[in-house]
GROMACS .gro file of C-alpha atoms in nm:
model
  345
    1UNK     CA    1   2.660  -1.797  -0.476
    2UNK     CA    2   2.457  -1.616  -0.200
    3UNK     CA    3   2.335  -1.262  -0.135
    4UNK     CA    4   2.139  -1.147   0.167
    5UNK     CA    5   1.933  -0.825   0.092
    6UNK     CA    6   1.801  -0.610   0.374
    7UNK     CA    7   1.453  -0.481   0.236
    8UNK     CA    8   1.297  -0.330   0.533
    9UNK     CA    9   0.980  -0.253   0.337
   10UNK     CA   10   0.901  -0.403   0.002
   11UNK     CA   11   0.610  -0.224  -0.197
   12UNK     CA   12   0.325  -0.362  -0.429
   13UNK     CA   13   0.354  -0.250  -0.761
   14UNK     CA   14   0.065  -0.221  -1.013
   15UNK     CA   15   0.179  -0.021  -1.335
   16UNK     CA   16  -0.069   0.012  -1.653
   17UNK     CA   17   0.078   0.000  -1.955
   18UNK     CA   18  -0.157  -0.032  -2.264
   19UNK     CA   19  -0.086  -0.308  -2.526
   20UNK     CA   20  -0.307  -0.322  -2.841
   21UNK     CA   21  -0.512   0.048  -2.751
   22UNK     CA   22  -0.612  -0.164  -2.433
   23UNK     CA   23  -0.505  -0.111  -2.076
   24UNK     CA   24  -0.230  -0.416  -1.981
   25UNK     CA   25  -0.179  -0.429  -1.567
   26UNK     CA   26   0.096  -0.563  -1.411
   27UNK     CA   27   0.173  -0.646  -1.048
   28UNK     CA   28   0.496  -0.689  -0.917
   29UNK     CA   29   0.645  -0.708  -0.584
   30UNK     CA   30   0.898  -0.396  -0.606
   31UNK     CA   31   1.117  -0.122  -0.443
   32UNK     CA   32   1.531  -0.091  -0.452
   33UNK     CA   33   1.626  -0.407  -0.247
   34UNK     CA   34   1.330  -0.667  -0.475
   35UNK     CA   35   1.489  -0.485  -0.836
   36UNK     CA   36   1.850  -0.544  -0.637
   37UNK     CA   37   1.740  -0.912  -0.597
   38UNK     CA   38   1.559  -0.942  -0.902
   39UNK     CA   39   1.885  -0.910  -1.111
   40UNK     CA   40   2.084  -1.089  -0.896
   41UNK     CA   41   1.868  -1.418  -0.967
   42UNK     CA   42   1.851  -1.321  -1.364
   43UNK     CA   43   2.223  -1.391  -1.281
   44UNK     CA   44   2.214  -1.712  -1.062
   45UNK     CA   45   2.268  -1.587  -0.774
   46UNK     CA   46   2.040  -1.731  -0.478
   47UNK     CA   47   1.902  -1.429  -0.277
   48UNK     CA   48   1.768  -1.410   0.090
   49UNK     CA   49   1.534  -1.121   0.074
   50UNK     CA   50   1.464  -0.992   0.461
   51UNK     CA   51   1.217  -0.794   0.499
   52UNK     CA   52   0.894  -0.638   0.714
   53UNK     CA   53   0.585  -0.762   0.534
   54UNK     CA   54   0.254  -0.564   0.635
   55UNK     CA   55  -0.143  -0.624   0.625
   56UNK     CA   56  -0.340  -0.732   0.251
   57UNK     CA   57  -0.007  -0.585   0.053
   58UNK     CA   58   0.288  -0.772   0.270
   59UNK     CA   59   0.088  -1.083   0.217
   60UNK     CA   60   0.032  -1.034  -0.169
   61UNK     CA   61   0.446  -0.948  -0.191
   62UNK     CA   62   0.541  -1.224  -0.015
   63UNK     CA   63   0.355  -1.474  -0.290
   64UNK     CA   64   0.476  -1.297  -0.533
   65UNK     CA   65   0.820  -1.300  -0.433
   66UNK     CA   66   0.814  -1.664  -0.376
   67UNK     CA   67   0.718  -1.751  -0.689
   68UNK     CA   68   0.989  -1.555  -0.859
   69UNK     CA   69   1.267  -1.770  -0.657
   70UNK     CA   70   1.326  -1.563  -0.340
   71UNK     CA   71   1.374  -1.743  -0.042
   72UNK     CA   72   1.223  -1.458   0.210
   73UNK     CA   73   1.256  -1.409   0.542
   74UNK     CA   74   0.982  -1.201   0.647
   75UNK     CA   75   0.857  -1.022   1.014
   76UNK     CA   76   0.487  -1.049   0.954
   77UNK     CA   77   0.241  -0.758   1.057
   78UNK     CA   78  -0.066  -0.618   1.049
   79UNK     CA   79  -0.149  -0.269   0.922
   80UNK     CA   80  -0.062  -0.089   0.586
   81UNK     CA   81   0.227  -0.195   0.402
   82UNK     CA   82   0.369   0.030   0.096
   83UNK     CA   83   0.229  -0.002  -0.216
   84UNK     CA   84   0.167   0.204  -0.554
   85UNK     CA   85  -0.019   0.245  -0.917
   86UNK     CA   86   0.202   0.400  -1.159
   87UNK     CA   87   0.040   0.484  -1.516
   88UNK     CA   88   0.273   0.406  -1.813
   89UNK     CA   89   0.064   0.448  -2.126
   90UNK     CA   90   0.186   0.741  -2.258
   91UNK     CA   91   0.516   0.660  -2.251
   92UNK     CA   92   0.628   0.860  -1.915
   93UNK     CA   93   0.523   0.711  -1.591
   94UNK     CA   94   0.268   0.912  -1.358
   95UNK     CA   95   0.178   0.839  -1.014
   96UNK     CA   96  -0.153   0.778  -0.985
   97UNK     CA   97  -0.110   0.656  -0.571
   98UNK     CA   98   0.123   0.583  -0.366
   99UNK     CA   99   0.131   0.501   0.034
  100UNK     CA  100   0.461   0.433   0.239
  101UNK     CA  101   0.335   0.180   0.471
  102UNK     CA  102   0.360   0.237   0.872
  103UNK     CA  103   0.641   0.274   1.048
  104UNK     CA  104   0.813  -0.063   1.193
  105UNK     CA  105   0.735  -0.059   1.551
  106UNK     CA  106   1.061  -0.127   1.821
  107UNK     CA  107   0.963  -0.517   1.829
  108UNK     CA  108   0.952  -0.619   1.498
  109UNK     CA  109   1.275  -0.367   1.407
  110UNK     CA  110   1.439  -0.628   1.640
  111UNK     CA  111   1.289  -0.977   1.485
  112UNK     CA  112   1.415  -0.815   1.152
  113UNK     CA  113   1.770  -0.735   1.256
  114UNK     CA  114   1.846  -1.053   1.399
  115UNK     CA  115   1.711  -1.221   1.120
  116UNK     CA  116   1.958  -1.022   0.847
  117UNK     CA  117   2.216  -1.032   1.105
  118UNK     CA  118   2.187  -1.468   1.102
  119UNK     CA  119   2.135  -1.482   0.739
  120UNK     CA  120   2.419  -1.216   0.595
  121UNK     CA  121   2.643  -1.441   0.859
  122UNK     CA  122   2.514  -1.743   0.656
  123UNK     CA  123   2.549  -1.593   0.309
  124UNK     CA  124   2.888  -1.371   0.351
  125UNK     CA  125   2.792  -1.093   0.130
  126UNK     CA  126   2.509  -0.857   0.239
  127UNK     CA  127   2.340  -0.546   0.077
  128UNK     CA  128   2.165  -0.284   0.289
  129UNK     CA  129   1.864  -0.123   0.045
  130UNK     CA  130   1.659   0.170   0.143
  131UNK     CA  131   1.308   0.123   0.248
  132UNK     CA  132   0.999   0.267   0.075
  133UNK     CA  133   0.939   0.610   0.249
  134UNK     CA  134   1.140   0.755   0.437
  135UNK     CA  135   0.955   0.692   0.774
  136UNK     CA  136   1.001   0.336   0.776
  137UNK     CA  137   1.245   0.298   1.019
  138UNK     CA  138   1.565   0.486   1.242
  139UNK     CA  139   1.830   0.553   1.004
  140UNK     CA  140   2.095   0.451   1.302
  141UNK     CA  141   1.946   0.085   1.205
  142UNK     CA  142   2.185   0.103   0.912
  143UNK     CA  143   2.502   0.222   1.103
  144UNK     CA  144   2.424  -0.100   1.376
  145UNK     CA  145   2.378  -0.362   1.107
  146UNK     CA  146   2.699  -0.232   0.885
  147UNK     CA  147   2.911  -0.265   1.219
  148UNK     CA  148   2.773  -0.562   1.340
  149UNK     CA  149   2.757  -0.777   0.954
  150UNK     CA  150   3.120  -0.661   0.920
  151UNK     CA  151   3.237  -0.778   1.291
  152UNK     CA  152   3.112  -1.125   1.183
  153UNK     CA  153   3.337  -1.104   0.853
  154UNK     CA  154   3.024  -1.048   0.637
  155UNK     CA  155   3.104  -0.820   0.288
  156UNK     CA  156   2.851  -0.508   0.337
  157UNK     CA  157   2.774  -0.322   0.008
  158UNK     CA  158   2.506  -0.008   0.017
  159UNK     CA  159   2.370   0.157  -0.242
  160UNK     CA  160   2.227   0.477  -0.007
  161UNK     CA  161   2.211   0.817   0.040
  162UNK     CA  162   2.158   1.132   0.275
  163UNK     CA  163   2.098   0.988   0.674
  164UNK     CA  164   2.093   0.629   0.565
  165UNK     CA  165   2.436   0.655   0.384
  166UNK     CA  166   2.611   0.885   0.693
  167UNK     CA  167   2.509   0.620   0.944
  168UNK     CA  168   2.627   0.349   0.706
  169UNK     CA  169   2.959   0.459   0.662
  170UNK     CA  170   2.958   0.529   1.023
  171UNK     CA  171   2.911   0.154   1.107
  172UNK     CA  172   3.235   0.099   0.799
  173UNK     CA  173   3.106  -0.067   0.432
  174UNK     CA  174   3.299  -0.263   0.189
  175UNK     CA  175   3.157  -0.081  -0.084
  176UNK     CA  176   2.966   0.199  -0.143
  177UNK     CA  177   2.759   0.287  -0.434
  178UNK     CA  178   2.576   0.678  -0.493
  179UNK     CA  179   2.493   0.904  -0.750
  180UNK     CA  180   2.682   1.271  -0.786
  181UNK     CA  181   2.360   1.427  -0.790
  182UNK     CA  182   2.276   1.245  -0.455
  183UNK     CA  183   2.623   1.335  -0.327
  184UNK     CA  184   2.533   1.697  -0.442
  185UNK     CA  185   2.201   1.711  -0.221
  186UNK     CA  186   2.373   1.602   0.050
  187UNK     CA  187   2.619   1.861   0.038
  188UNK     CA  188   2.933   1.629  -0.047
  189UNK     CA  189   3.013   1.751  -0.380
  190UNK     CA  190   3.010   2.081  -0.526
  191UNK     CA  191   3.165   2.045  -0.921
  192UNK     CA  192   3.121   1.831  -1.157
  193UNK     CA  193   3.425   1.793  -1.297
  194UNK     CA  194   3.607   1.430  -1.212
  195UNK     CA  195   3.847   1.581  -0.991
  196UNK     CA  196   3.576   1.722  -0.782
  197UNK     CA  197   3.415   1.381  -0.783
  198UNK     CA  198   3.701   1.167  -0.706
  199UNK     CA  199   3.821   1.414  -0.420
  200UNK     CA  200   3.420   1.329  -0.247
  201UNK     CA  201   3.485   0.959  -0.289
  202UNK     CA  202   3.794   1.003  -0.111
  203UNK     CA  203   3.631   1.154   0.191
  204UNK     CA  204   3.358   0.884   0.131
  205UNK     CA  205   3.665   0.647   0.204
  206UNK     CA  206   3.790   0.855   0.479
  207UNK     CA  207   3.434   0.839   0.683
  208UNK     CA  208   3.448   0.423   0.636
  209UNK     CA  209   3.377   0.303   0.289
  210UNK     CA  210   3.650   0.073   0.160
  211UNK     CA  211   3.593   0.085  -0.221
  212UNK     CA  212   3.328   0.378  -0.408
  213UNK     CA  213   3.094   0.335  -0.727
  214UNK     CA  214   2.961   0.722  -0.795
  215UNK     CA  215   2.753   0.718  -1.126
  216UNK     CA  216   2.714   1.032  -1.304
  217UNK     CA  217   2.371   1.040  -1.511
  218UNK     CA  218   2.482   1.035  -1.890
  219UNK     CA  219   2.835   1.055  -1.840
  220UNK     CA  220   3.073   0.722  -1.731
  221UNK     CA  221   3.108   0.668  -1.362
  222UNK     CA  222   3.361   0.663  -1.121
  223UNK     CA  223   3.502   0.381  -0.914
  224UNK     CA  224   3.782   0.416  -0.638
  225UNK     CA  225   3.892   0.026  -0.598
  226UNK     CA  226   4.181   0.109  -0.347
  227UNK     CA  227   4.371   0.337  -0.483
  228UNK     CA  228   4.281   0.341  -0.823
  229UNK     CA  229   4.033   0.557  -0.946
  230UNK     CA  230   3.878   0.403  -1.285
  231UNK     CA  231   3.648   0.528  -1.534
  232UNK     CA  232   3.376   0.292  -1.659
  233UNK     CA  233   3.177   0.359  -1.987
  234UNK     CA  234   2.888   0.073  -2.001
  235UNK     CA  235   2.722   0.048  -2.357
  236UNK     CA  236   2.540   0.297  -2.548
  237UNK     CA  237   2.164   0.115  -2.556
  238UNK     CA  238   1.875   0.311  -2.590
  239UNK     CA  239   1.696   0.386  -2.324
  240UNK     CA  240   1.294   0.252  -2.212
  241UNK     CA  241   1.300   0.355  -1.850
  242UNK     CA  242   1.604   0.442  -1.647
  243UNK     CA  243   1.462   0.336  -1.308
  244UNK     CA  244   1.637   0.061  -1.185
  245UNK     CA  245   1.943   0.087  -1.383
  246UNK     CA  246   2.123   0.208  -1.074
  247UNK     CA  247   1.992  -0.121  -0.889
  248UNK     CA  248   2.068  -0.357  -1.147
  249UNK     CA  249   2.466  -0.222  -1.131
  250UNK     CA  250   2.465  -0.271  -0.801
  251UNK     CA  251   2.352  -0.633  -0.818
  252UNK     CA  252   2.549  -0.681  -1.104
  253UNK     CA  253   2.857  -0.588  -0.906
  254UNK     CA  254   2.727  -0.800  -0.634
  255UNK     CA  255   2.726  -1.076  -0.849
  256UNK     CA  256   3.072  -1.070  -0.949
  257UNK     CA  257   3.220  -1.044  -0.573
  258UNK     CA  258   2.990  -1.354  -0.445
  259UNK     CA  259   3.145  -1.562  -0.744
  260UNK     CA  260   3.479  -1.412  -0.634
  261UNK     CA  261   3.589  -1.209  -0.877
  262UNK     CA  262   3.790  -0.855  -0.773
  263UNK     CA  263   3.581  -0.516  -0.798
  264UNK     CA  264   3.754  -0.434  -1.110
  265UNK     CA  265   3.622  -0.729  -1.290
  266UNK     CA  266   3.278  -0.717  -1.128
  267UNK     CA  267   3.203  -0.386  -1.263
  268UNK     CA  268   3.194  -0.488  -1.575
  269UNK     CA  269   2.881  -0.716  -1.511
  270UNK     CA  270   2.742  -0.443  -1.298
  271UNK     CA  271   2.798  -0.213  -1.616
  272UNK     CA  272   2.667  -0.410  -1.831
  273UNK     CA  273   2.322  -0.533  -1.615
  274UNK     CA  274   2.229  -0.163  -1.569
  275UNK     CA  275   2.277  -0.062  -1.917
  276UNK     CA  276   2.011  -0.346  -2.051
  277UNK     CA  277   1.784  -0.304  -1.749
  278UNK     CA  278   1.759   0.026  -1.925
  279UNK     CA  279   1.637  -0.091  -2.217
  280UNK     CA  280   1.360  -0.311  -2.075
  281UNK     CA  281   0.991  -0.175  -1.938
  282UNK     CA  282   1.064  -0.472  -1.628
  283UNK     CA  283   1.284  -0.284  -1.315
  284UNK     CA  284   1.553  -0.533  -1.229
  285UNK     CA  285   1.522  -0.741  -1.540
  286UNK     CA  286   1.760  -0.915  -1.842
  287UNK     CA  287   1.904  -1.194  -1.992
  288UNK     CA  288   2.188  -1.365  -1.782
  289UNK     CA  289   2.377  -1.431  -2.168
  290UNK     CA  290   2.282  -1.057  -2.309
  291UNK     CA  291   2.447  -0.954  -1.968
  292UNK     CA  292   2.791  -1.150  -2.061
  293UNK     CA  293   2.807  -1.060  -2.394
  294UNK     CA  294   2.750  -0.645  -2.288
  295UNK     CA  295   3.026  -0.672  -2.074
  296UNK     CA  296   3.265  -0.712  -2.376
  297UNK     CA  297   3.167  -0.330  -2.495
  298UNK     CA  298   3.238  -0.212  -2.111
  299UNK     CA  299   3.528   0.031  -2.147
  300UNK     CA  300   3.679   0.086  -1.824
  301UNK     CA  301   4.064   0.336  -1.823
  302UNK     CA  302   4.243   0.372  -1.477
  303UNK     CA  303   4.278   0.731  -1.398
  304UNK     CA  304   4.473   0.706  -1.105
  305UNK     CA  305   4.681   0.446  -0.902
  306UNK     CA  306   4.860   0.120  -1.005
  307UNK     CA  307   4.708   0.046  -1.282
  308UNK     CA  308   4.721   0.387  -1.473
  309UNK     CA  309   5.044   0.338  -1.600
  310UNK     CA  310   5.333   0.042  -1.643
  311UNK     CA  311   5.564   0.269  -1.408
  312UNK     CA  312   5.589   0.207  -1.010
  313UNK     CA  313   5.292   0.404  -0.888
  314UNK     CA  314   5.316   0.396  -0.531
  315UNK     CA  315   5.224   0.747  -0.455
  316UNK     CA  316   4.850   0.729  -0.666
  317UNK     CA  317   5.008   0.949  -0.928
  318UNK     CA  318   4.815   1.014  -1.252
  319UNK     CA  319   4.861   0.895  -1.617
  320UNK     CA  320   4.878   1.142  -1.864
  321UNK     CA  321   4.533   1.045  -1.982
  322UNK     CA  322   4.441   1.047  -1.581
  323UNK     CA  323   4.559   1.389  -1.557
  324UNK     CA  324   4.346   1.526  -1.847
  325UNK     CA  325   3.986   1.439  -1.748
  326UNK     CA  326   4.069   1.530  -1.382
  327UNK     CA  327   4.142   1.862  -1.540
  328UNK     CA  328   3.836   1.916  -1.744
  329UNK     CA  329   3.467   1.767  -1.739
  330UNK     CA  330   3.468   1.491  -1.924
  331UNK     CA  331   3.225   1.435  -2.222
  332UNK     CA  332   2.885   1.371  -2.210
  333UNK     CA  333   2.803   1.033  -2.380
  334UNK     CA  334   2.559   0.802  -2.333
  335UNK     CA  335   2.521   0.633  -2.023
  336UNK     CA  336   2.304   0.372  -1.834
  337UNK     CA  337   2.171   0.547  -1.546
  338UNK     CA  338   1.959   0.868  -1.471
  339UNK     CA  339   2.033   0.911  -1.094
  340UNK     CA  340   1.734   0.874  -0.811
  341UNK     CA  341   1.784   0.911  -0.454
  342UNK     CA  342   1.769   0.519  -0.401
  343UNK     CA  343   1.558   0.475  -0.628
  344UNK     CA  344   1.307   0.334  -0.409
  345UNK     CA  345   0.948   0.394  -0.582
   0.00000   0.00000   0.00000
């Protein structure tokens, strides 16, 4: 199994957490596509990490991501690549600095295009992450590469928002994968109620996204797999830090289509990666066997389409239970993910 990940700009992350009344550092290479990746290997999938890698920082990354099994596929620079310090010892974490890196300049944009265009041909399955700061490069970059990966029969998942999601879906995407609250910022969604949601991931379909993941903070999310809207309730763990929960389901999805299973079964490993990443202080982390044996407590109920009901459903009418939680909000019980615009600190 093989997964290209566009990573325009990986960051250097140093967190202090404090172990014994002492401080305990830790340096990681990190941002949305690296936590993406980072589950996808805890889950044996190899992973082609493309990415810009820039001055003192790109060169530290790229060590660091070799040793933890990448194979990366890096434009080398000089200048200042993204980086920050986060401070976990009280529990909460605080930004103590933070830089975004330059800007990729119009050469190297094009040495790393062509080099995620070659290797998502070679791979089959490619997922477009956001880059840290929003500067980093044209947003249009995304629309290009979703058209272009898809005209050479490469599977395109994104897990974006605001410009970079538009020019996404623009370019057409097997699978899309936001938050409401993102949707919300953006203007797409005004209730919160599931018919509200499941009406914006039917536009979302409409502007060029084949299949839909929209998680909900606390609450189960939504996936529209064709013409089946389901509801998916990962595991009740308790929770150490929510970011990258929203990564790890998207690479836990990932991992079920490059093994070849359908979306419905995937999203049960996606489920169940980001509700133990959640549990964990590591951002893209957990056991491969913890993962399989969470996916059993997944509960996923069709609301809508074929598989809502034993009748002939051919017109996407609702089951009974379908037709009650599009009716009201639906209950607020535990859930995996807190939702953060890509999630890319």
């Amino acid at each position: 199994m093989d997964v290209t990940i566009f990573a325009p700009s990986p960051a250097l992350t140093i967190t202090i957490e404090e172990q014994d009344a002492r401080p305990d550092i830790h340096i990681h290479a990190g941002g949305q596509g690296v936590w993406q990746g980072r589950m996808l290997r805890r889950l044996g999938v190899r992973v082609t990490i493309c990415c810009a890698l820039t001055g003192e920082t790109g060169r530290v990354v790229q060590r660091l991501l070799e040793d933890e099994g990448f194979r990366v596929v890096a434009v080398e620079r000089s200048g200042r690549g993204a980086a920050y310090v986060h401070d976990r010892r009280d529990g909460q974490r605080t930004e103590v600095a933070e830089m975004d890196g330059d800007p990729l300049g119009r050469h190297e944009l094009d040495e790393l295009y062509g080099a995620t265009l070659r290797e998502g041909i070679a791979s089959g399955l490619t997922i477009l992450s956001g880059p840290h700061g929003e500067g980093a490069l044209p947003a249009d970059t995304y629309r290009r590469l979703a058209a272009d990966l898809r005209t050479n029969d490469v599977r395109v998942v994104v897990d974006l928002a605001g410009d970079r999601m538009t020019a996404a879906l623009e370019g057409g995407v097997d699978l899309l994968k936001v938050s409401d609250e993102e949707l919300r910022a953006d203007g797409l969604l005004e209730g919160e109620d599931v018919g509200s949601v499941v009406a914006a991931m039917e536009a979302l379909r409409d502007r060029g996204a084949r299949d839909v993941i929209v998680t909900r903070a606390d609450r189960p999310f939504l996936v529209l797999d064709g013409r089946t809207v389901h509801e998916v309730t990962p595991p009740a763990l308790q929770t150490t830090d929510t970011r990258g929960g929203g990564d790890s389901l998207t690479a836990g999805v990932c991992a079920g289509l490059a093994a070849g299973e359908p979306l419905r079964e995937a999203i049960l490993t996606g489920a169940a990666a980001g509700a133990l990443n959640v549990t964990r202080h590591g951002l893209g982390t957990g056991e491969q066997e913890t993962i399989a044996r969470l996916r059993d407590s997944v509960r996923v109920r069709a609301l809508r389409g074929p598989s809502a009901d034993d009748s002939d459903d051919s017109h996407g009418r609702v089951s009974p239970d379908g037709l009650a939680a599009l009716a009201e909000p639906t209950d607020h019980r535990p859930h995996h993910e807190e939702p953060a615009p890509e999630d890319p600190a």
